[in-house]
Structures are given as structure tokens and as C-alpha cells.
Coordinates of C-alpha atoms in Angstrom, one line a residue:
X56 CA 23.7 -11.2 30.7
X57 CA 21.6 -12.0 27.8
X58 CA 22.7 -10.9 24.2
X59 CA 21.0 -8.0 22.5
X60 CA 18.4 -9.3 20.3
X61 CA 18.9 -9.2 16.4
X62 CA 16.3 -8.2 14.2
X63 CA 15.7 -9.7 11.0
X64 CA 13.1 -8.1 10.0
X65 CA 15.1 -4.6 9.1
X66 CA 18.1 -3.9 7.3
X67 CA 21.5 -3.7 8.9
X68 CA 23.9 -1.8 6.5
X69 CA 26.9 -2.3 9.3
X70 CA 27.3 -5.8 8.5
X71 CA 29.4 -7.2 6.2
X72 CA 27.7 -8.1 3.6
X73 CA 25.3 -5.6 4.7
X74 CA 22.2 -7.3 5.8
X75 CA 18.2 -6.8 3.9
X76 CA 15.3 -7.8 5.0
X77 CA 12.9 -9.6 2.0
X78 CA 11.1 -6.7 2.4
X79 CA 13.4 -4.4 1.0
X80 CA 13.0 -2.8 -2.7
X81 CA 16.7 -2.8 -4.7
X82 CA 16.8 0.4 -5.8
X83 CA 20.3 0.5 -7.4
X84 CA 19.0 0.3 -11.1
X85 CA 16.5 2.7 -10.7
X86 CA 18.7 5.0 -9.0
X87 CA 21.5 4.4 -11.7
X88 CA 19.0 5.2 -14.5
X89 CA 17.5 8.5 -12.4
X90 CA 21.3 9.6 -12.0
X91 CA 21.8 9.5 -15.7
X92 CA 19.5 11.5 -16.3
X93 CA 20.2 14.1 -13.2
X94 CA 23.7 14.5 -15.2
X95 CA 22.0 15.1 -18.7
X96 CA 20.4 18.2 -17.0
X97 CA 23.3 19.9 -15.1
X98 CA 21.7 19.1 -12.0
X99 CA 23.6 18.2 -8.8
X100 CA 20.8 16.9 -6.2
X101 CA 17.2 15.9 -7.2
X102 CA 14.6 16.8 -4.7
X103 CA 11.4 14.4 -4.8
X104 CA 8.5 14.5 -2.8
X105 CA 5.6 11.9 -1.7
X106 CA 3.0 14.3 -2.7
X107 CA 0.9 15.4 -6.0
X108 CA 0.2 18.0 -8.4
X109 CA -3.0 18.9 -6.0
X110 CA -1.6 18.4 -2.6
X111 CA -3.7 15.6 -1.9
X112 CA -3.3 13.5 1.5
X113 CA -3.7 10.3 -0.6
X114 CA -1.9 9.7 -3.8
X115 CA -2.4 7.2 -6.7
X116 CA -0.3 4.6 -7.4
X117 CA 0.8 6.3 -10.8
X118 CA 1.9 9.4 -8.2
X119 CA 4.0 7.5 -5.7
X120 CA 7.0 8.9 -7.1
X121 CA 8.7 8.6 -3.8
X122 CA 7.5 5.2 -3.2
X123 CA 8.9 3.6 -6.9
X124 CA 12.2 5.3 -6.7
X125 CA 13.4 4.5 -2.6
X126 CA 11.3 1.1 -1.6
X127 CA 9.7 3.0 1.3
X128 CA 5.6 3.3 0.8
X129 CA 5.1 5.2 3.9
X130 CA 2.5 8.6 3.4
X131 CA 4.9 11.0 4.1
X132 CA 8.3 11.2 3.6
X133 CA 11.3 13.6 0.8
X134 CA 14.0 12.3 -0.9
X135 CA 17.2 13.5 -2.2
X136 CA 19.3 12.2 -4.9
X137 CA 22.8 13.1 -5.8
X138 CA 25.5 11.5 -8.2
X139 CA 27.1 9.6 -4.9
X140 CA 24.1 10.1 -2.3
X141 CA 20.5 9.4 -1.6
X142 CA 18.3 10.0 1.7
X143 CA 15.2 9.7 2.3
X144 CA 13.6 12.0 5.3
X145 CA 10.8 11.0 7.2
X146 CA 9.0 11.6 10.7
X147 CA 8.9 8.8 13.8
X148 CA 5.7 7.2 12.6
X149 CA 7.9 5.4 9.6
X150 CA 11.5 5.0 10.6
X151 CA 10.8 1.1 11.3
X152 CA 8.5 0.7 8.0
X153 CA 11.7 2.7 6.5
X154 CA 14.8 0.7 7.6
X155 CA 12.2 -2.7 6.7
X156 CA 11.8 -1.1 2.8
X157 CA 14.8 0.6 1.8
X158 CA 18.1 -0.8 0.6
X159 CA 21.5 0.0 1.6
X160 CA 21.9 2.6 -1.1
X161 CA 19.7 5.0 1.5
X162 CA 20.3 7.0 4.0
X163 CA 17.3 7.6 6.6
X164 CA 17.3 11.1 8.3
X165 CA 15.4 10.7 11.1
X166 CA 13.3 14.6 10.9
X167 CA 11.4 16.3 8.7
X168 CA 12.1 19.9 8.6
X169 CA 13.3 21.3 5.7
X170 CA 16.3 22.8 7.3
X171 CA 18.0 19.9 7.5
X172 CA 17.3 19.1 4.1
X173 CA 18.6 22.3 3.4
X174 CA 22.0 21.5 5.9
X175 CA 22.6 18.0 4.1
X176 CA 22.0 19.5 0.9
X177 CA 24.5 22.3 1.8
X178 CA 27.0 19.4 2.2
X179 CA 26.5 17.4 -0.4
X180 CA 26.4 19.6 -3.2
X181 CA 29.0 21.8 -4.3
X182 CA 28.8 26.0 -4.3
X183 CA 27.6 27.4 -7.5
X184 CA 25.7 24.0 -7.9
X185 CA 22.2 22.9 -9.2
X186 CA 19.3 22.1 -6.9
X187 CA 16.4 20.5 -9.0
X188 CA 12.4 19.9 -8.5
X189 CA 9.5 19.5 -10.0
X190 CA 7.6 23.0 -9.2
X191 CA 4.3 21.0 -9.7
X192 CA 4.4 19.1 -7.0
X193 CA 5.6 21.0 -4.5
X194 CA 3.7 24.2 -2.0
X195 CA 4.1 27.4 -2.3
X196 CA 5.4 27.4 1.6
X197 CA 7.6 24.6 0.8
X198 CA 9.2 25.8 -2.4
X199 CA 10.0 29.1 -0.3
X200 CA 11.4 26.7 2.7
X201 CA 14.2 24.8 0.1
X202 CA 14.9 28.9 -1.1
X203 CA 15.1 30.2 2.1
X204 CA 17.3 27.2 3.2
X205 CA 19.5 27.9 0.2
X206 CA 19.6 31.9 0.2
X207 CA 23.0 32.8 -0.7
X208 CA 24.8 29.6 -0.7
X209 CA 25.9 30.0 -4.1
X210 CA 23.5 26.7 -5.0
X211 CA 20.5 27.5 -7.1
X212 CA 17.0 26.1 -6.6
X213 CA 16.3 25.1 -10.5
X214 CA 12.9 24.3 -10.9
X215 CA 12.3 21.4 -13.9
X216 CA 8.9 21.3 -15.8
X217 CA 9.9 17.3 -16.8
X218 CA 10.1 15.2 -14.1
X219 CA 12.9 13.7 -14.0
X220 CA 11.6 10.4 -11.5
X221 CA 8.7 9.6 -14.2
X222 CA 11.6 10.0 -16.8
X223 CA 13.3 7.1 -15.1
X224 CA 10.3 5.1 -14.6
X225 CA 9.7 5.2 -18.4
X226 CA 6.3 2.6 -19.2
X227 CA 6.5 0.8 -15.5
X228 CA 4.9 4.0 -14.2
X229 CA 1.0 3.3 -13.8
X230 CA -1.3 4.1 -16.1
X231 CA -3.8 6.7 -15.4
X232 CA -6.9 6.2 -13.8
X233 CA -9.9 4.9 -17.1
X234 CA -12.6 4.8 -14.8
X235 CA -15.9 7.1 -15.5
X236 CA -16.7 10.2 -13.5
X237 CA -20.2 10.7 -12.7
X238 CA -22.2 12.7 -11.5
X239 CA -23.8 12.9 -8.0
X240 CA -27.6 12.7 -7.7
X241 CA -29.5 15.7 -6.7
X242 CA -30.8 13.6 -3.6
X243 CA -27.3 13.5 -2.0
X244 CA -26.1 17.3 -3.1
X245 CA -28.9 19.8 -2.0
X246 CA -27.7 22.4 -4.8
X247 CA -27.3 22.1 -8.5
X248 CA -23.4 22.9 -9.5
X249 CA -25.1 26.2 -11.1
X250 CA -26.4 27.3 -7.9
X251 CA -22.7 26.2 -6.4
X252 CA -21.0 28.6 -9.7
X253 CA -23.6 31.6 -9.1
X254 CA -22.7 31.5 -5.2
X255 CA -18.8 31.8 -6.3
X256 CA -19.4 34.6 -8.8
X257 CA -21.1 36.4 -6.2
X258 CA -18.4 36.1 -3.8
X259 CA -15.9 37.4 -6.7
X260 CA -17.9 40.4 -7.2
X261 CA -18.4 41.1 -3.0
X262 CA -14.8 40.8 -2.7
X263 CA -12.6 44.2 -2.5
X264 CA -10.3 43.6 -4.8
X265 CA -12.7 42.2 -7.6
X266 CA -11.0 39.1 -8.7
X267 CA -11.9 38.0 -12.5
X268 CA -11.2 34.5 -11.9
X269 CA -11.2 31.7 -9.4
X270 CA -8.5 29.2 -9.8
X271 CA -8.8 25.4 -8.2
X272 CA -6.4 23.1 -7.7
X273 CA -7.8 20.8 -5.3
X274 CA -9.6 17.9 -6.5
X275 CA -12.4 18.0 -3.8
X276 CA -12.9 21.6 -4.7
X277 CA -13.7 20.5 -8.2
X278 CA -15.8 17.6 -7.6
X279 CA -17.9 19.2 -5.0
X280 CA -18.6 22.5 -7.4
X281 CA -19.9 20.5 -9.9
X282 CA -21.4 17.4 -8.3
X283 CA -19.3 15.2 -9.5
X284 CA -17.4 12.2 -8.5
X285 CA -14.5 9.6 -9.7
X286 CA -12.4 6.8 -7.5
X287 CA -8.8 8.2 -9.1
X288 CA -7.2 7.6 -5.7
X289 CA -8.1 5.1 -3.4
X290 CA -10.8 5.9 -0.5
X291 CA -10.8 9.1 -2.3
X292 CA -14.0 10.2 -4.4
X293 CA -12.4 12.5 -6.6
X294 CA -10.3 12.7 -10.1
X295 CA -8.0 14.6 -11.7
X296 CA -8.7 18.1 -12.3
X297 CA -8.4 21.6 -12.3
X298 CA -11.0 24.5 -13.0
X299 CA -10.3 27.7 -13.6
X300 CA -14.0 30.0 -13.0
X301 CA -14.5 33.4 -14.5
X302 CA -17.4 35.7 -14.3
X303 CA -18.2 34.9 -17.3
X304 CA -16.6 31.5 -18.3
X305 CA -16.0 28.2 -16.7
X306 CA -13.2 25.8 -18.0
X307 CA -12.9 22.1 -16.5
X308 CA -9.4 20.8 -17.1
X309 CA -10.2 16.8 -17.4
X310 CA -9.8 13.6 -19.2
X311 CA -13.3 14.4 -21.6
X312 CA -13.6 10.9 -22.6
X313 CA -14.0 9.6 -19.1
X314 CA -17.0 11.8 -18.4
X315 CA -20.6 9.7 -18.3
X316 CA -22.8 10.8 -20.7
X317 CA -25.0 12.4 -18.0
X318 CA -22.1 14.1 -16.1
X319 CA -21.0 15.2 -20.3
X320 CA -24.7 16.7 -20.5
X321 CA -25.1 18.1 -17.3
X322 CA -21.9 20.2 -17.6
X323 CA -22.7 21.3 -20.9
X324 CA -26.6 22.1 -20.5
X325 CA -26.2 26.0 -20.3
X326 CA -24.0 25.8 -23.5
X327 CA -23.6 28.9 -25.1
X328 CA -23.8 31.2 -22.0
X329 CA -21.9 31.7 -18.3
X330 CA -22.9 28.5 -17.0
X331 CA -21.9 26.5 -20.3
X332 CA -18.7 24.4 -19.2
X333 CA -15.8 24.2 -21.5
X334 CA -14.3 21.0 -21.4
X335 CA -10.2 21.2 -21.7
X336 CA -7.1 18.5 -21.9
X337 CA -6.5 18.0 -17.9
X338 CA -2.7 19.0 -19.3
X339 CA -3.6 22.0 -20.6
X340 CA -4.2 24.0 -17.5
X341 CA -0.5 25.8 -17.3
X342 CA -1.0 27.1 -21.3
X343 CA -4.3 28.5 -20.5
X344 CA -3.3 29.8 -17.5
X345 CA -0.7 31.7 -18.9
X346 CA -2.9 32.9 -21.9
X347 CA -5.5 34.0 -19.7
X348 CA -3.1 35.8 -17.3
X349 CA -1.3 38.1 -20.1
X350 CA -4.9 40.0 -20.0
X351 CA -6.5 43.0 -17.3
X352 CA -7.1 40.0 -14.5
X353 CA -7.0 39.0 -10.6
X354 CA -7.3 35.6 -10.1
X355 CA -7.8 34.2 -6.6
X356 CA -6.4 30.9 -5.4
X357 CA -5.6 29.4 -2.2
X358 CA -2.6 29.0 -1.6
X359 CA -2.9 25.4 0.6
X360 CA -3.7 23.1 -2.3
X361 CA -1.8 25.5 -5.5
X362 CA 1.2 24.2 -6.5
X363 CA 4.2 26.3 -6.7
X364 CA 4.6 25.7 -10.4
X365 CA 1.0 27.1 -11.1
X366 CA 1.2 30.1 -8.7
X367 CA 4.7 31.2 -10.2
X368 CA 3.0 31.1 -13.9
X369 CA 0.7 34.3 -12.4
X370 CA 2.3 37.6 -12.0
X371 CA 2.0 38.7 -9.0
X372 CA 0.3 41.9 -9.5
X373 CA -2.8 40.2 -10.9
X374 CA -2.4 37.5 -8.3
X375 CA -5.3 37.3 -5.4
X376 CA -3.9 34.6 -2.2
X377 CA -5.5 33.3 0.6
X378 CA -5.3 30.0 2.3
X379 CA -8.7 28.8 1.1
X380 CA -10.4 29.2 -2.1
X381 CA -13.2 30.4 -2.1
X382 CA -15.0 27.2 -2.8
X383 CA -12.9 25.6 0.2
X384 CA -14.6 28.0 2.3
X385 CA -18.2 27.2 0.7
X386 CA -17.8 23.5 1.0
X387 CA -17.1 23.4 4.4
X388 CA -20.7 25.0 5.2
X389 CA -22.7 22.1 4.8
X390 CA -27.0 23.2 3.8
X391 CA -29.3 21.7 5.5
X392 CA -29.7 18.6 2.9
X393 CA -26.2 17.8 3.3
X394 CA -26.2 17.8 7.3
X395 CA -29.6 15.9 6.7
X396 CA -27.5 13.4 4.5
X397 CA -24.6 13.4 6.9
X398 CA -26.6 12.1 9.7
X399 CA -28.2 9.3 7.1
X400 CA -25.0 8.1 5.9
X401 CA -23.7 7.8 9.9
X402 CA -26.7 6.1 10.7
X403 CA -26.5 3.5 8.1
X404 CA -22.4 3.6 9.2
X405 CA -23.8 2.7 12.9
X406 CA -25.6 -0.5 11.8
X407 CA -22.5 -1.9 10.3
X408 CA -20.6 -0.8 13.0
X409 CA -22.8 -2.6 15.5
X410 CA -23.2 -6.1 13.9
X411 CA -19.1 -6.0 13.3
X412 CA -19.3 -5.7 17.4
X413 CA -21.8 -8.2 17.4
X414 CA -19.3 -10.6 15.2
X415 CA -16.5 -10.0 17.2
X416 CA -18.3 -10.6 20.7
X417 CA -19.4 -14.2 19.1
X418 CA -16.3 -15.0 16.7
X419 CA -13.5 -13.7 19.3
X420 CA -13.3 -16.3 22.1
X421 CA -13.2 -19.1 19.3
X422 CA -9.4 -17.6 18.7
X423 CA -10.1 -17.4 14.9
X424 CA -9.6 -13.3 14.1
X425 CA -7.3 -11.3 13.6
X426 CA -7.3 -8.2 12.6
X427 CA -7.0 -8.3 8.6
X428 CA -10.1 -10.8 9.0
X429 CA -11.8 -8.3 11.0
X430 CA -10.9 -5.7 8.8
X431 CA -12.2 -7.6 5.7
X432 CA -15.7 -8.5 7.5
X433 CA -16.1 -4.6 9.0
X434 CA -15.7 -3.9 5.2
X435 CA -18.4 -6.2 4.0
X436 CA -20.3 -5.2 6.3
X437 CA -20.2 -1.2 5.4
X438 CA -20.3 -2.7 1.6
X439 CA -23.9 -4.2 2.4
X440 CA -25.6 -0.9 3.7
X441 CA -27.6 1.3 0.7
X442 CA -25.4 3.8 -1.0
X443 CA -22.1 2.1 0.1
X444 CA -19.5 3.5 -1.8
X445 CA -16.5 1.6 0.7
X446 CA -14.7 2.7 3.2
X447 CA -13.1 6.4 3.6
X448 CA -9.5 4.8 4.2
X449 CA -7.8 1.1 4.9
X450 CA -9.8 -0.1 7.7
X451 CA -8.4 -0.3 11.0
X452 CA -10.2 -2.9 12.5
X453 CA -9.4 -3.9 16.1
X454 CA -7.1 -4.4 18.8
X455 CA -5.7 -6.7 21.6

């Protein structure tokens, strides 16, 4: 019989000394310097997630929270820290990348669900102790998961304003995105962001309960309301932002000095009046929030792309939840320009498409691609059509 095959390229934490891949991250100093500070605040397990404060699919580098602290730069995946333990939880697609990227000092959970987060948790911490999270960065459904899981356990689900990961980071964390947000011609959009703002406001004032206020959190809610775009996340035309729409005010919670001077006038063209948009510190969004929400108000959010940490700011009372935002609901119905644009863009898409076939029918049976090379010429070719702004995500190129 033949002897089982070893693999070198993941870690084996059996051996003796356990075995690592080169691919693996040590971790042991960050986690040191993360579990100093767990201890400073009373806290007994640390809950991080892979997402970000607007729920986004993709993330930033300065975001990957998840990926920094545990080695493992898979899209999906939650980790918990305690003063002896760490995991990291992740589904079927990623166990392999997993056990190639983490270090011995992690355990992988092999599942998702937050009820065994909840059972490990359970273990691991003591009764009457501390569970910690960031409440800007996690759902509304999930934070009411991790309390559901811990309802009357004794253990507390403690949200922390400061994040305790970007604490540990310190000045190695990536710096914010500098790049300029502009806006998007009129060619491409069909409506003028005003026209977008008066359809809203008429949708507030149709609705039953007669929200004051329309709250966004997503980042392509923001960008497509006002026509603008930014590259803060990779294959992503979008930056970070939040908007809070009244009937009579609009505030845009963003980096100001990133703005181009014609997105900057465009934005503030109906200044003094309802469609004059105030321009406020992207950090500022929980203050004003809570200012605004001490008054006679409904505000209406959707509750998909809302963090738990903004939501809970909002009594509930004058609080207006359904899945989609208004605006989600708006964007989604493309005009006629944009279906006219759509087709366009697919068309041009189609040509590069076809002369990357072309390539490959010629290049192929001279044994010299593989797929990174394909993926790189698919990409120049996309990058040579009219109005390329690149691809939509990492190219997967071929096969076989």
C-alpha cells in the first residue's frame, strides 16, 4: 500500500514542531498586543468580522480587519479572540486557503452559523463575562444572532465604539483612500441627482407613515443619488459615505477635500434651498444622527446595509425599517438611458470578450498561457474599449 501523501503546502499543527507553510501570517505579536488591550477593557472574548461599516461585499485594504489580525484573506469569514483562544469561522469555499494562511495560534471552525459561535463562545468564556464588538460593523440581524445565542447565559454582549483590532494595528493599518470623487457625466446617468432627491422626497411624503428623513448607509446608494463616483474599494466605484435626506435638507457625510471641484459645485448649486447639499466630516454621521433624532422625526432606513451601531442610536419609536431603502428600491429600476447605456457598455464588453477568444484560439496550442497571463491580456483588452473604467472584480480568466 502506498503512504498517505503529505502536504506541504498547509499547516500541520499535530507535528512536533508544528509544521507552517511560507504562506502563513505569524500572528502571535499581533494577537499579544490585541489581548492587552481586550484585558484593559474588561472584556473576555473579542468578536471581529470581515466586513465594513456599510456592509459592503468588498472591503478595502484599510478594512480587512479580519485579514491583518488572523493571516487568512479569504472574503468571508468571523473571528474570536480570547486571553487563551482564537478561531477563526469560515464556510467550505476557504478552509484550504485557511489552513495555507493561518498560524498555529488558530483554530479553524469549519461552519458559519452563528450558533456555534455562540456554543464555542459559551465555552470559552466564563458566566457573568464580557462579550465585545464593534456595533459599526456588524447587521442588525447579526447583532440580534450573537444576543439571541447569548440570552440568559449570564455573558453580556458589550458593544465597544473603539475598535479594539485598529487599536492594535496602531499606524500599520492603511491609510484612507486620497483619491478624488467625481462626478458622473449626464451622458451615462439619464437623471440629474435633483431629479434622483425630488423622486425620494416624493416617496417620503406617499409613504403612510410620513418619514422626515431617509437615512443611507450603503455606499452605492450614495453614489448613485448623486451621480457620483470614487475607486475607495477595489472593482468597486464607490467611496465612503453616508447621507442622511430630509424633506427639506440633505447632508453628505464625506471626506470634502477629496471632492473635484465640479462634483464640489454640482452638489452645492442649489445652495441656500432643499437641494443645497451640506457637506459634513464622513465621522460625523453618529453626532448628527443623534442630534437630529432628539426632535418630532421618522427616519427610514433599510435595514440590509445599516449597521447595528447606527440603527441602535435611533429610538425606536421614530424609527421607519425595511429591507431596502428607498433609494435601493429606485436604483434598481433602471430609465430608459441607463438600459440604453447598459446594452452600450456590454457591447463594447463583447468586443473584448471576443478578441481575448481570438488570442487564446491562436496563443493556446503554443503552450505559453496560463491563466494569470490570460487574465492580465482579458484585462488589457477591457482597458482598451472607450469608457473603460476596469474590470468589475479579479478576472477569472480561463480553464483547462
Amino acid at each position: 500500500p502506498q503512504a498517505p501523501s503529505t502536504r506541504n503546502d498547509i499547516r500541520d499543527c499535530s507535528a512536533d514542531p508544528p509544521y507552517l507553510p511560507p504562506t502563513a501570517t505569524n500572528t502571535t505579536a499581533r494577537l499579544a498586543m490585541l489581548r492587552g488591550i481586550i484585558q484593559t477593557h474588561g472584556v473576555h472574548a473579542y468578536i471581529v468580522p470581515s466586513t465594513d461599516a456599510h456592509m459592503s461585499e468588498y472591503i478595502s485594504e484599510r478594512d480587512a480587519r479580519l485579514g491583518w489580525l488572523t493571516g487568512f484573506t479569504g472574503s468571508a469569514g468571523t473571528a474570536v479572540v480570547t486571553q487563551d483562544k482564537a478561531a477563526l469561522w469560515t464556510d467550505s469555499r476557504y478552509w484550504t486557503q485557511a489552513e495555507r494562511e493561518m498560524d498555529c495560534n488558530w483554530q479553524l471552525q469549519r461552519t458559519t452559523s452563528i450558533e456555534s459561535i455562540g456554543m464555542w463562545i459559551l465555552k470559552a468564556v466564563p458566566a457573568q463575562g464580557n462579550v465585545s464588538l464593534d456595533p459599526f460593523l456588524f447587521s442588525i440581524d447579526t447583532w440580534n444572532s450573537y444576543s439571541q445565542a447569548l440570552h440568559g447565559s449570564g455573558r453580556t454582549l458589550l458593544p465597544l465604539e473603539t475598535n479594539l483590532v485598529d487599536q492594535a494595528w496602531g499606524d500599520q493599518r492603511p491609510l484612507p483612500s486620497s483619491s478624488k470623487i467625481y462626478s458622473l457625466p449626464a451622458e451615462f446617468t439619464g437623471r440629474s441627482w435633483q431629479e434622483k432627491v425630488a423622486g425620494i422626497r416624493q416617496r417620503m411624503d406617499q409613504h403612510v407613515r410620513r418619514p422626515t428623513a431617509v437615512l443611507l448607509s450603503g455606499l452605492e446608494e450614495t453614489a448613485w443619488l448623486f451621480n457620483l463616483r470614487g475607486d475607495d474599494i477595489p472593482y468597486n466605484p464607490v467611496f465612503y459615505s453616508y447621507t442622511l435626506l430630509t424633506n427639506t435638507t440633505i447632508s453628505l457625510f464625506v471626506e470634502e477635500s477629496r471632492l473635484s471641484v465640479a462634483a464640489r459645485e454640482s452638489l452645492r448649486s442649489g445652495c441656500p434651498g432643499p437641494l443645497c447639499v451640506e457637506l459634513q466630516e464622513y465621522g460625523q454621521v453618529s453626532t448628527h444622527l443623534r442630534g437630529y433624532t432628539q426632535g418630532n422625526v421618522t427616519v427610514w432606513l433599510g435595514t440590509e446595509y445599516t449597521t447595528y451601531g447606527l440603527y441602535a442610536i435611533i429610538p425606536q419609536e421614530k424609527l421607519l425599517k425595511e429591507s431596502y431603502s428607498p433609494v435601493m428600491m429606485a436604483k434598481a429600476v433602471k430609465n430608459a438611458h441607463e438600459q440604453e447605456m447598459l446594452r452600450a457598455a456590454h457591447v463594447r464588453d463583447a468586443v473584448a470578450i471576443i478578441q481575448y477568444l481570438l488570442w487564446l484560439e491562436k496563443t493556446v496550442p503554443q503552450g505559453q498561457v496560463d491563466e494569470f497571463s490570460g487574465a492580465q491580456h482579458i484585462n488589457a483588452f477591457r482597458w482598451a474599449q472607450e469608457h473603460s473604467r476596469g474590470p468589475s472584480f479579479q478576472s477569472i480568466s480561463a480553464s483547462g
